[in-house]
Coordinates of C-alpha atoms and ligand atoms in Angstrom, one line a residue:
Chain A
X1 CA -28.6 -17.0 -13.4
X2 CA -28.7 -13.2 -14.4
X3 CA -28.5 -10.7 -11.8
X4 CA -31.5 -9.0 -10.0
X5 CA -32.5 -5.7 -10.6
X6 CA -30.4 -3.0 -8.5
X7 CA -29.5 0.6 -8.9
X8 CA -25.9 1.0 -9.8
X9 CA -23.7 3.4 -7.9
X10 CA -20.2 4.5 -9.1
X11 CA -18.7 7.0 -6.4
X12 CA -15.9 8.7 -7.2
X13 CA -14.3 9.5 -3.5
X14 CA -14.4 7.3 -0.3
X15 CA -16.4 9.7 1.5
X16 CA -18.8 9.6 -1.6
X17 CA -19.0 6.0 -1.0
X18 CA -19.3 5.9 2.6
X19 CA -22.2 8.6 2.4
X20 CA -24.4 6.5 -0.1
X21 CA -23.7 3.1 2.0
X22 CA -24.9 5.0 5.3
X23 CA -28.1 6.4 3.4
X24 CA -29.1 4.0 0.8
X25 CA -31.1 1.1 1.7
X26 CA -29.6 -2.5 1.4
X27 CA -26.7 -1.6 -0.4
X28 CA -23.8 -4.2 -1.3
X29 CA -20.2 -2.7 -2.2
X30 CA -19.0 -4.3 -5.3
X31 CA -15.3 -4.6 -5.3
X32 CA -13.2 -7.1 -8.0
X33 CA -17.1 -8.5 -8.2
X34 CA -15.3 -12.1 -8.3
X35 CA -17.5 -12.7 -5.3
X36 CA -20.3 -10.9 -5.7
X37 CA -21.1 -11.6 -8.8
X38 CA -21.3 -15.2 -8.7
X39 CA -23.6 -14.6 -5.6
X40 CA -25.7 -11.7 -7.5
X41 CA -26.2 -14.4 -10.7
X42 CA -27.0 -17.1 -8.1
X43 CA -29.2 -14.4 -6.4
X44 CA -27.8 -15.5 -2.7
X45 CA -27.7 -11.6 -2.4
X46 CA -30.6 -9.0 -3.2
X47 CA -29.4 -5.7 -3.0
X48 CA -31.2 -2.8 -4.0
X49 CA -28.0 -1.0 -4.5
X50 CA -24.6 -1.6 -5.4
X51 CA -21.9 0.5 -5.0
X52 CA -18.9 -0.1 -7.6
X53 CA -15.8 1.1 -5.9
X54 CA -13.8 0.9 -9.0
X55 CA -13.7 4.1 -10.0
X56 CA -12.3 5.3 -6.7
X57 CA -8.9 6.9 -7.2
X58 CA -5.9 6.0 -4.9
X59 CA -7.2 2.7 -3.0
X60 CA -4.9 0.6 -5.4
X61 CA -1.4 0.7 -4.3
X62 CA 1.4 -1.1 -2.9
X63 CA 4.4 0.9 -1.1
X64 CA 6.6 0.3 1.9
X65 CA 6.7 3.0 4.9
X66 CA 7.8 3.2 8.1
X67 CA 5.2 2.1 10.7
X68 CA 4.2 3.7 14.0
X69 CA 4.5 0.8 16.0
X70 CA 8.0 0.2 14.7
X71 CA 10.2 -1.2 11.8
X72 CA 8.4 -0.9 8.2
X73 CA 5.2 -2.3 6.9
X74 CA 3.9 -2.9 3.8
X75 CA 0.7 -0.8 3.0
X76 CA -1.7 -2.3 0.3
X77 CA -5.0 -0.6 -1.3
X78 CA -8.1 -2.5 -0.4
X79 CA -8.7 -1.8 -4.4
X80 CA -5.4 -3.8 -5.1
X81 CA -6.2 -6.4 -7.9
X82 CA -4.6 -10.0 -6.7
X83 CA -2.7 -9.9 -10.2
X84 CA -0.7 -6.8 -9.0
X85 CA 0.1 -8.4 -5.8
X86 CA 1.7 -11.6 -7.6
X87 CA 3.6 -9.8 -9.8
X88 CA 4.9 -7.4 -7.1
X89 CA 8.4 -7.1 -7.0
X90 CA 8.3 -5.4 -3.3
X91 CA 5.9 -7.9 -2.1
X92 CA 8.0 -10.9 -3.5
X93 CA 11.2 -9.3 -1.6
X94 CA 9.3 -8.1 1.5
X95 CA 6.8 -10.4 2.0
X96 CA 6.8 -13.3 -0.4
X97 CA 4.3 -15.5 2.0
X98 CA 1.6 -13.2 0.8
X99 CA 2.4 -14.0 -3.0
X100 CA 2.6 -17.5 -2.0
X101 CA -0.8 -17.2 -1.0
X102 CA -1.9 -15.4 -3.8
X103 CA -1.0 -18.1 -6.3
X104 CA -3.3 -19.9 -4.4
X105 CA -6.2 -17.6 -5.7
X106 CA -8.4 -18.9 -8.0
X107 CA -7.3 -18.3 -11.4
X108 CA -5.3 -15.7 -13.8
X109 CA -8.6 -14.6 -14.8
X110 CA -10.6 -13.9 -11.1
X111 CA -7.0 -12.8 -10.0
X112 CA -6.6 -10.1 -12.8
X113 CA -10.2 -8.9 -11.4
X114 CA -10.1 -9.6 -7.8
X115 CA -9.2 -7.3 -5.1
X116 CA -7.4 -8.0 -1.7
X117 CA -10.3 -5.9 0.2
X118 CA -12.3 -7.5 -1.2
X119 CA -11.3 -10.7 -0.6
X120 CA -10.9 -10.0 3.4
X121 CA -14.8 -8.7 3.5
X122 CA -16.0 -11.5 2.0
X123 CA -14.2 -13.6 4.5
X124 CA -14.6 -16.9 3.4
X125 CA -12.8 -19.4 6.0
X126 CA -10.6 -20.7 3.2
X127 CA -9.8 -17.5 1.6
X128 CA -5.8 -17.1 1.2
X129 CA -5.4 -13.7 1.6
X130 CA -7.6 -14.0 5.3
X131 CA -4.8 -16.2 5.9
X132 CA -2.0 -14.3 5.1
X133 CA -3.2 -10.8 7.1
X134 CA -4.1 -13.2 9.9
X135 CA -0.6 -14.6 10.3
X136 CA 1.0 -11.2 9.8
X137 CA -0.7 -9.4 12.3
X138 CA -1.9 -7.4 9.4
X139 CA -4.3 -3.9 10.8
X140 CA -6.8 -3.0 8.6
X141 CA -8.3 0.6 8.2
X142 CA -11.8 0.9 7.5
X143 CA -13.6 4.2 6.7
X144 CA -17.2 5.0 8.0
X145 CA -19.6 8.3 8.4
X146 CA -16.9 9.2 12.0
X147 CA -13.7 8.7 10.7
X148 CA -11.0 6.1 9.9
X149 CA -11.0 3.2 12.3
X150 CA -7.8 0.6 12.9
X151 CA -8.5 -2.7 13.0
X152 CA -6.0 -5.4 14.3
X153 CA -6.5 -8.7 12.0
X154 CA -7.1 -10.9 15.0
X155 CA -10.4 -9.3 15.8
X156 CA -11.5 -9.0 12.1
X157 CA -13.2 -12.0 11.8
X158 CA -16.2 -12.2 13.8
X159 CA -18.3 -14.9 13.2
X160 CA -18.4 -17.0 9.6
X161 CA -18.0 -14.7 6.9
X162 CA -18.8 -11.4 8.8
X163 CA -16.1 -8.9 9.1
X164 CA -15.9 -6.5 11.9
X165 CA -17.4 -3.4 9.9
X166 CA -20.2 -1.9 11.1
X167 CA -23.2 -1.7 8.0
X168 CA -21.9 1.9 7.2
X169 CA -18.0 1.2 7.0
X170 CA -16.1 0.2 4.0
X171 CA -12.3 -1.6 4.1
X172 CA -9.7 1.4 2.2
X173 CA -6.2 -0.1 3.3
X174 CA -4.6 -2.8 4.5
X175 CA -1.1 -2.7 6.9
X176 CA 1.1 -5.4 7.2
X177 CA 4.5 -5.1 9.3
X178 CA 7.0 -6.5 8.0
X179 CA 9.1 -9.4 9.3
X180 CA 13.1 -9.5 9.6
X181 CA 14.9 -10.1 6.2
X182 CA 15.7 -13.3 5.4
X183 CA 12.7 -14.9 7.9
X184 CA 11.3 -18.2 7.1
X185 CA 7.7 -18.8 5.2
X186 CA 5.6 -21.1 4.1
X187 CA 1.8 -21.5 2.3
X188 CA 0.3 -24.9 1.9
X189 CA -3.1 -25.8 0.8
X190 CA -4.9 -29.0 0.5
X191 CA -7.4 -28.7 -2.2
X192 CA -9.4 -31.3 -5.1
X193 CA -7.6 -29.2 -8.0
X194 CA -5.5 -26.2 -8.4
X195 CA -7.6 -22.9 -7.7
X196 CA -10.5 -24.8 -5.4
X197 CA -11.1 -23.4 -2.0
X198 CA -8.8 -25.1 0.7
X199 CA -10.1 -28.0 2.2
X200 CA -7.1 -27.0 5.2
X201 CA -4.5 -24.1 4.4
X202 CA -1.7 -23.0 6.7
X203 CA 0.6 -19.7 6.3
X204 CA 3.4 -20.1 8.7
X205 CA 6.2 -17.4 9.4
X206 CA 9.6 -17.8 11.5
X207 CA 12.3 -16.3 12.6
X208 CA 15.6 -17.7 13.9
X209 CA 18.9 -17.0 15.6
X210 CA 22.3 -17.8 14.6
X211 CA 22.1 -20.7 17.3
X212 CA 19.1 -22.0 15.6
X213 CA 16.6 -20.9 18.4
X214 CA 13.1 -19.7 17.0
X215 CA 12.6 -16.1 18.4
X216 CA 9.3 -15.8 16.6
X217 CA 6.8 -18.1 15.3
X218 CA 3.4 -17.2 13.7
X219 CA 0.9 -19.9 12.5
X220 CA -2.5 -20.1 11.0
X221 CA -5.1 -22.2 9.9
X222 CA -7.7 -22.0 7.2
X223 CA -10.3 -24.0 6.4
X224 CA -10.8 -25.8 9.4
X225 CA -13.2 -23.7 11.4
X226 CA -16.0 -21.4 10.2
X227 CA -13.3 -18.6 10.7
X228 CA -9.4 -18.9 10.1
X229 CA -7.5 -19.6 13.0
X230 CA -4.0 -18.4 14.6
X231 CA -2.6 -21.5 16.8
X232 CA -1.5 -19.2 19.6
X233 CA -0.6 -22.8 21.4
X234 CA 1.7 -24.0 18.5
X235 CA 3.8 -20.5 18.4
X236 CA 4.0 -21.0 22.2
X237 CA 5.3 -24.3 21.6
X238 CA 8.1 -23.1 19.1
X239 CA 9.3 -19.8 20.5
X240 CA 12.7 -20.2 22.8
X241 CA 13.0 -23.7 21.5
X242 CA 15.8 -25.2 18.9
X243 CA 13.9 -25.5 15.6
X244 CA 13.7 -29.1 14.5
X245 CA 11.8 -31.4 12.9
X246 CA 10.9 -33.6 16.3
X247 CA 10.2 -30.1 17.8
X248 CA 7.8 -29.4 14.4
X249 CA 5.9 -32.4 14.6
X250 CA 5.3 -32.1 18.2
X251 CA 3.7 -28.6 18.2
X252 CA 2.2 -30.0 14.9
X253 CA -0.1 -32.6 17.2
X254 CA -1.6 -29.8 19.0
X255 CA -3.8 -29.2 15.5
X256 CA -5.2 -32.5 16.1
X257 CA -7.4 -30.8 19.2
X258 CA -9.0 -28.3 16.9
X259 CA -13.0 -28.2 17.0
X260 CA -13.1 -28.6 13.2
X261 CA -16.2 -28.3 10.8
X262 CA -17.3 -31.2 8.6
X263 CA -18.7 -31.1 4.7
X264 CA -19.1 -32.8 2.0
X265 CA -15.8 -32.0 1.2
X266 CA -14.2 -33.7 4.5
X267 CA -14.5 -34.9 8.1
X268 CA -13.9 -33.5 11.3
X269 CA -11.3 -36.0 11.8
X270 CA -9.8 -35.5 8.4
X271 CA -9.6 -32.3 9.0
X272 CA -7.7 -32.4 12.0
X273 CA -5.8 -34.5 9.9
X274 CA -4.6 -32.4 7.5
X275 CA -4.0 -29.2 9.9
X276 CA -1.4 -31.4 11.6
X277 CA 0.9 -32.9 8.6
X278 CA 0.1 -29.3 6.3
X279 CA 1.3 -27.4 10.1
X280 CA 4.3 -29.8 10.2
X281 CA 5.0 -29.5 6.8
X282 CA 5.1 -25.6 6.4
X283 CA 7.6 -25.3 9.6
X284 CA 9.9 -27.8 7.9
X285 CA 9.6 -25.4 4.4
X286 CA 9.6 -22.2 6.5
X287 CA 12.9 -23.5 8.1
X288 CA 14.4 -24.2 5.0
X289 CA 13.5 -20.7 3.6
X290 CA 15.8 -19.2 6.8
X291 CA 18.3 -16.9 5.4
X292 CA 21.2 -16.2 7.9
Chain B
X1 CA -35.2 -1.4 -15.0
X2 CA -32.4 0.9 -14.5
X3 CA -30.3 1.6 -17.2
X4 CA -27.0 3.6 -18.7
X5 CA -25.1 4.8 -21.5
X6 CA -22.1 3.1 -21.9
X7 CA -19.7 3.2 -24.8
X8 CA -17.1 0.1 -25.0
X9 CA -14.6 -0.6 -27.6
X10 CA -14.5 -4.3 -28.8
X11 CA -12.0 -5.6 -30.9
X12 CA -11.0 -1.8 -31.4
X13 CA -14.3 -0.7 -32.4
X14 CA -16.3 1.5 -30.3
X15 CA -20.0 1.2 -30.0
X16 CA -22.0 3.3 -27.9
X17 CA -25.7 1.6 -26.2
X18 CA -27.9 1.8 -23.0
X19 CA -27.6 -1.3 -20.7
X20 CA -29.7 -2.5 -17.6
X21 CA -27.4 -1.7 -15.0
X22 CA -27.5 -5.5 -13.9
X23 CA -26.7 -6.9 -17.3
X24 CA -23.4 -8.8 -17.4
X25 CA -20.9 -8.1 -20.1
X26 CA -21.2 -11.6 -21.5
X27 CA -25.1 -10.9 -22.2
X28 CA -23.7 -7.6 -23.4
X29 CA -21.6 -8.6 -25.9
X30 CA -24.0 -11.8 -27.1
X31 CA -27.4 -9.8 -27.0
X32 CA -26.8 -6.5 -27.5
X33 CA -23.7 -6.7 -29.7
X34 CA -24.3 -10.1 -31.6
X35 CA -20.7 -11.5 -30.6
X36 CA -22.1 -14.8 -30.0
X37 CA -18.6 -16.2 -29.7
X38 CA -18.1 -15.4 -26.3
X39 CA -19.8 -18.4 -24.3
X40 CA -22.1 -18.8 -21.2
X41 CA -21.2 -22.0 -19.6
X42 CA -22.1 -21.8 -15.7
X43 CA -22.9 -18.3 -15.8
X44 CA -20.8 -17.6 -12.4
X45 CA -17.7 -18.2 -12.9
X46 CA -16.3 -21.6 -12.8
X47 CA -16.0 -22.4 -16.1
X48 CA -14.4 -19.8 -17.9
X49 CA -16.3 -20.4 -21.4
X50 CA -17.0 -16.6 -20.9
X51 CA -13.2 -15.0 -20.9
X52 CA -12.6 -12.5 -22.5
X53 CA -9.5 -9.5 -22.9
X54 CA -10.5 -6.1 -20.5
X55 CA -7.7 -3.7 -21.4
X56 CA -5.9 -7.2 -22.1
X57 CA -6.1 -9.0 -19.2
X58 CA -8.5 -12.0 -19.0
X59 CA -11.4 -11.8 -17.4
X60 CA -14.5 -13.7 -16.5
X61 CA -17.0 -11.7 -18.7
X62 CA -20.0 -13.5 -16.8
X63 CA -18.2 -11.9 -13.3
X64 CA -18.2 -8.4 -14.8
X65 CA -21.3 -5.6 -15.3
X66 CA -21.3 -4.4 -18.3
X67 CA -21.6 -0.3 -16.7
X68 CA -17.7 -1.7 -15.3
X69 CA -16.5 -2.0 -19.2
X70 CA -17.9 2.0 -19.5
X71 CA -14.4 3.6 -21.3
X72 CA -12.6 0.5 -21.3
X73 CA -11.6 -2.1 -24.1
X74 CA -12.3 -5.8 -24.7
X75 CA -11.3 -8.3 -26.9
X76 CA -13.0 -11.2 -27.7
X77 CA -12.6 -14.2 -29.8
X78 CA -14.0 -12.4 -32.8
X79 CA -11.3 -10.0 -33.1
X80 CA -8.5 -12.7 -33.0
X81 CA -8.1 -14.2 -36.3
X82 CA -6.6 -10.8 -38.9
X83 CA -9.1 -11.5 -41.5
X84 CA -12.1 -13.2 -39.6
X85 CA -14.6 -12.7 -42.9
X86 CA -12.0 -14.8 -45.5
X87 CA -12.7 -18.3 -44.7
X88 CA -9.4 -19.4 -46.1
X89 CA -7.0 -16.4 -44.8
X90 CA -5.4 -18.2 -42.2
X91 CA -6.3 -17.6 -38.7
X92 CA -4.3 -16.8 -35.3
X93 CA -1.2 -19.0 -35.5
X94 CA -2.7 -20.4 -31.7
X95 CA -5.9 -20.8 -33.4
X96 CA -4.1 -22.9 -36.7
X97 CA -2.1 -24.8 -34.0
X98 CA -5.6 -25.6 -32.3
X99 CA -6.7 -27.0 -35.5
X100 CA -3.7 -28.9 -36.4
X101 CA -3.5 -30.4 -32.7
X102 CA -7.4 -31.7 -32.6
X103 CA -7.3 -29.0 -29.4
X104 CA -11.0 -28.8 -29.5
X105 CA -14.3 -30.9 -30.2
X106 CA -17.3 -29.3 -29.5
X107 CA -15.7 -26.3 -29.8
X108 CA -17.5 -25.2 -26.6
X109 CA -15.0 -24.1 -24.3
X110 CA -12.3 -22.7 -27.1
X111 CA -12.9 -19.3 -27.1
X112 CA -12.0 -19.3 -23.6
X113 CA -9.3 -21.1 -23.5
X114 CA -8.2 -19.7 -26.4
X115 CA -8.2 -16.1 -24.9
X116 CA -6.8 -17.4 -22.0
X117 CA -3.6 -18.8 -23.8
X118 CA -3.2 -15.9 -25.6
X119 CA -2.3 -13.9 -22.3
X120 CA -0.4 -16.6 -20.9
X121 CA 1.7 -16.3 -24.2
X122 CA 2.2 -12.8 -24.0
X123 CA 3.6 -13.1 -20.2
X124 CA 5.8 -16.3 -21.0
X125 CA 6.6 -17.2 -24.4
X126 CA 7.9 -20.3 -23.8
X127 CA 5.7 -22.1 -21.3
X128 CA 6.5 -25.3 -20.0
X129 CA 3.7 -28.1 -20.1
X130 CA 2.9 -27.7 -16.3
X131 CA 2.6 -23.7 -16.7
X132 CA 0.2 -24.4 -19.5
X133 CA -1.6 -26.9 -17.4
X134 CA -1.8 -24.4 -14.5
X135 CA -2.9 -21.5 -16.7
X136 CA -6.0 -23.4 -18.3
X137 CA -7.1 -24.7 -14.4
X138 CA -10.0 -22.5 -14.7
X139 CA -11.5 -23.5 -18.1
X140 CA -13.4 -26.7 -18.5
X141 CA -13.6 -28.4 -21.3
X142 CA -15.4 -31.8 -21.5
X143 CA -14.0 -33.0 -24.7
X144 CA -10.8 -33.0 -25.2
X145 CA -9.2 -33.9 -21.8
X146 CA -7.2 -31.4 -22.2
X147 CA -3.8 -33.1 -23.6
X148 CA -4.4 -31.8 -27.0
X149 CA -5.0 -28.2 -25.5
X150 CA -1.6 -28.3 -23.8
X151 CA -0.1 -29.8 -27.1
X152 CA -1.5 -26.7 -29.5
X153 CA -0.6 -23.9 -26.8
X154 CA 3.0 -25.5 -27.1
X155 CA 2.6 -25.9 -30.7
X156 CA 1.9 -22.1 -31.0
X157 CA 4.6 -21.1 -28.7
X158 CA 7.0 -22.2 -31.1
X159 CA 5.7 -21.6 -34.4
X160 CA 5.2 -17.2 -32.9
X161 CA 8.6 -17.9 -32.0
X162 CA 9.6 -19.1 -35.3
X163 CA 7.7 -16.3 -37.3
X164 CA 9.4 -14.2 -34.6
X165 CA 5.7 -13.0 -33.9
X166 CA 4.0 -11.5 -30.7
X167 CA 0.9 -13.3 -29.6
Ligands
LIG1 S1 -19.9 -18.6 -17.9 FE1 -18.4 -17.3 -17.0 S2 -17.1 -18.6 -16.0 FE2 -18.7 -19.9 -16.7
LIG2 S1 -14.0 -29.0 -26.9 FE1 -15.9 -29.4 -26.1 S2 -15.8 -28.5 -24.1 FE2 -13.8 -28.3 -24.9

């Protein structure tokens, strides 16, 4: 239960980072370390190297700024602890689904520690903040020996737990545009005790007209799969549609068709279970949340 | 084994040593410092026998190198009672409240949870029960059940608040 041996890197600059994790052999970047570490005293990694990216000035921030493809977004530091994102005052206004998620995240302790980057690397299926850039159409930049490389949240996750970065590319920011004021949101987990990984989790997001018509829906489902999932067939069941809870329930039922992974934790059908009544749920709260 | 000089002030004293570069800062401060208070439970993270104060936030001290702490302060259980040595000065008002509430058993889990209340104190005074309840979720204890630990941290709320004293 101690860590293996490894030489211990502590770049100063990105491109110092990037340079050593393109030439050093079997290197592991060590972020917040709430996930590594574990893995490193359990010994399910082995690297030879790892590169602490703590010391890295300027990849911890949180600001708002005007986005190229239109509107603001939020821009957060891949070296952003979790702690700094639940006690943000701009996220809370801006973007509270994200710090709804966040409370989800392990404990004060991992949280204080625990970065958002490194969080999305690590990519575990029933990771909240996954969740969260999933639903938002979050883009994540990554850095690697060629340059800075955009990557649209949808096509991050490629298989279980592997991001798409290529060996030599590390995550430095995360961008998340922002939806209309006063737009409805919800995060709801189903999990054996406060701070356990999500047996299901869903972040839902929606916005609606004066008339009560949803213009814009945006669903997603962790836990369920070996990666998370955006129900591209439930927002198409919402959108252009009076939101109600009939209307809720039935695009709900469509989670009930998702190929679902079984553990010791829970079934397949269980599963589908949960993504259904948590997917249902989260609309009704999102609705709620609505501010005309 | 590689190793590196690191210089870490605990409990506001500074002491300078070479680590292996893999050792964690819970071995750190029980081997090479002799702060056995600080406990190993699970030894990755579950537990949270191991928390500790890094430039006073809690942290996991089993989840943490000690080359990270390089520059950086810690607090530990040690340094929480004012006059640690004098068996009958009294201690932290949370730890007196822990006494006086039978908040611990073994004992094995306190220093954790016991750091752990200290920064949930110092964020919100006046925590409700379910606060409390939420803030201890990640430290185990198999003793007490954990009413008693809920009881003391309210306990110490209000006697701080009576002796008008920050925690
Ligand atoms: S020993 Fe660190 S959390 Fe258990
Ligand atoms: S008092 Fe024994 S584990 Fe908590």
């Amino acid at each position: 239960m101690k860590p293996p041996p490894f030489s211990y890197h502590d770049p100063r600059t990105v491109a110092e980072a990037v340079s050593l994790l393109s030439t050093l052999e079997n290197p592991k970047l060590l972020a917040g370390g709430q996930s590594l570490m574990p893995m490193l005293n359990m010994r399910f990694v082995l690297p030879d190297h790892v590169i602490d990216l703590g010391k890295i000035d300027g990849l911890a921030y949180i600001r708002e700024a005007p986005s190229k493809e239109g509107g603001n977004a939020l821009e957060i530091g891949a070296m952003t602890r979790q702690r700094d994102i639940e006690f943000s005052e701009l996220i809370a206004a801006k973007h509270p689904l994200l710090r709804e998620g966040i409370l989800n995240v392990g404990h004060r302790q991992t949280r204080n520690r625990g970065t958002i980057g490194g969080s999305l690397c690590h990519l575990d299926p029933a990771a909240e903040q996954v969740l969260v850039c999933l639903a938002s159409d979050a883009i994540v930049t990554a850095a690697g020996p060629n340059g800075e490389r955009a990557i649209p949240f949808r096509e991050f996750p490629l298989a279980y737990m592997t991001p798409n970065l290529e060996p030599d590319e590390m995550l430095i920011g995360i961008k998340i545009p922002l939806w209309p004021a006063g737009h409805g949101y919800s995060f709801l987990e189903f999990a054996r005790r406060h701070g356990d990984f999500a047996v299901v989790s869903v972040a839902a997001l929606l916005d609606v007209d004066a008339g009560g018509i949803i213009k814009r829906a945006a669903v997603a489902l962790g836990g369920v799969a070996a990666v998370p999932l955006r129900m591209d067939a439930v927002e198409a069941r919402l959108v252009g549609q009076k939101a109600s809870e009939e209307l809720f329930r039935d695009a709900a039922e469509i989670c009930r068709a998702i190929d679902a992974v079984a553990d010791v934790h829970a079934t397949v059908e269980y599963r589908q279970h949960l993504a259904a009544v948590l997917t249902r749920r989260a609309l009704v709260q999102a609705l709620a949340k609505v501010k005309r | 084994m590689e190793s590196r000089k690191i210089t870490v002030t605990v409990n506001g004293q500074a002491h300078t040593r070479d680590v292996e570069t893999r050792m964690t800062l819970a071995d750190f401060l029980r081997h090479d410092l002799g702060m056995t208070g600080t406990h190993v439970g699970c030894e990755h993270g579950v537990c949270g026998a191991c928390t500790i104060l890094l430039d006073g936030r809690t942290a996991r001290s089993c989840l943490t190198l000690a080359v990270q702490t390089d520059g950086h302060a810690i607090d530990t259980i040690e340094g929480m009672a004012p006059n640690p040595k004098d068996k009958t000065a009294p201690m932290h008002p949370l730890q007196e409240a822990f006494r006086d509430n039978h908040a611990l058993q073994c004992g094995f889990c306190t220093p954790g949870m016991l750091t752990t209340i200290i920064e949930l104190l110092r964020d919100n005074p006046e925590p409700s029960a379910d606060e409390v309840r939420i803030a201890i979720s990640g430290n185990l204890c198999r003793c007490t059940g954990y009413q008693t630990i809920v009881a003391a941290t309210l306990d110490a709320a209000k006697r701080l608040k009576a002796e008008g004293r920050k925690p």
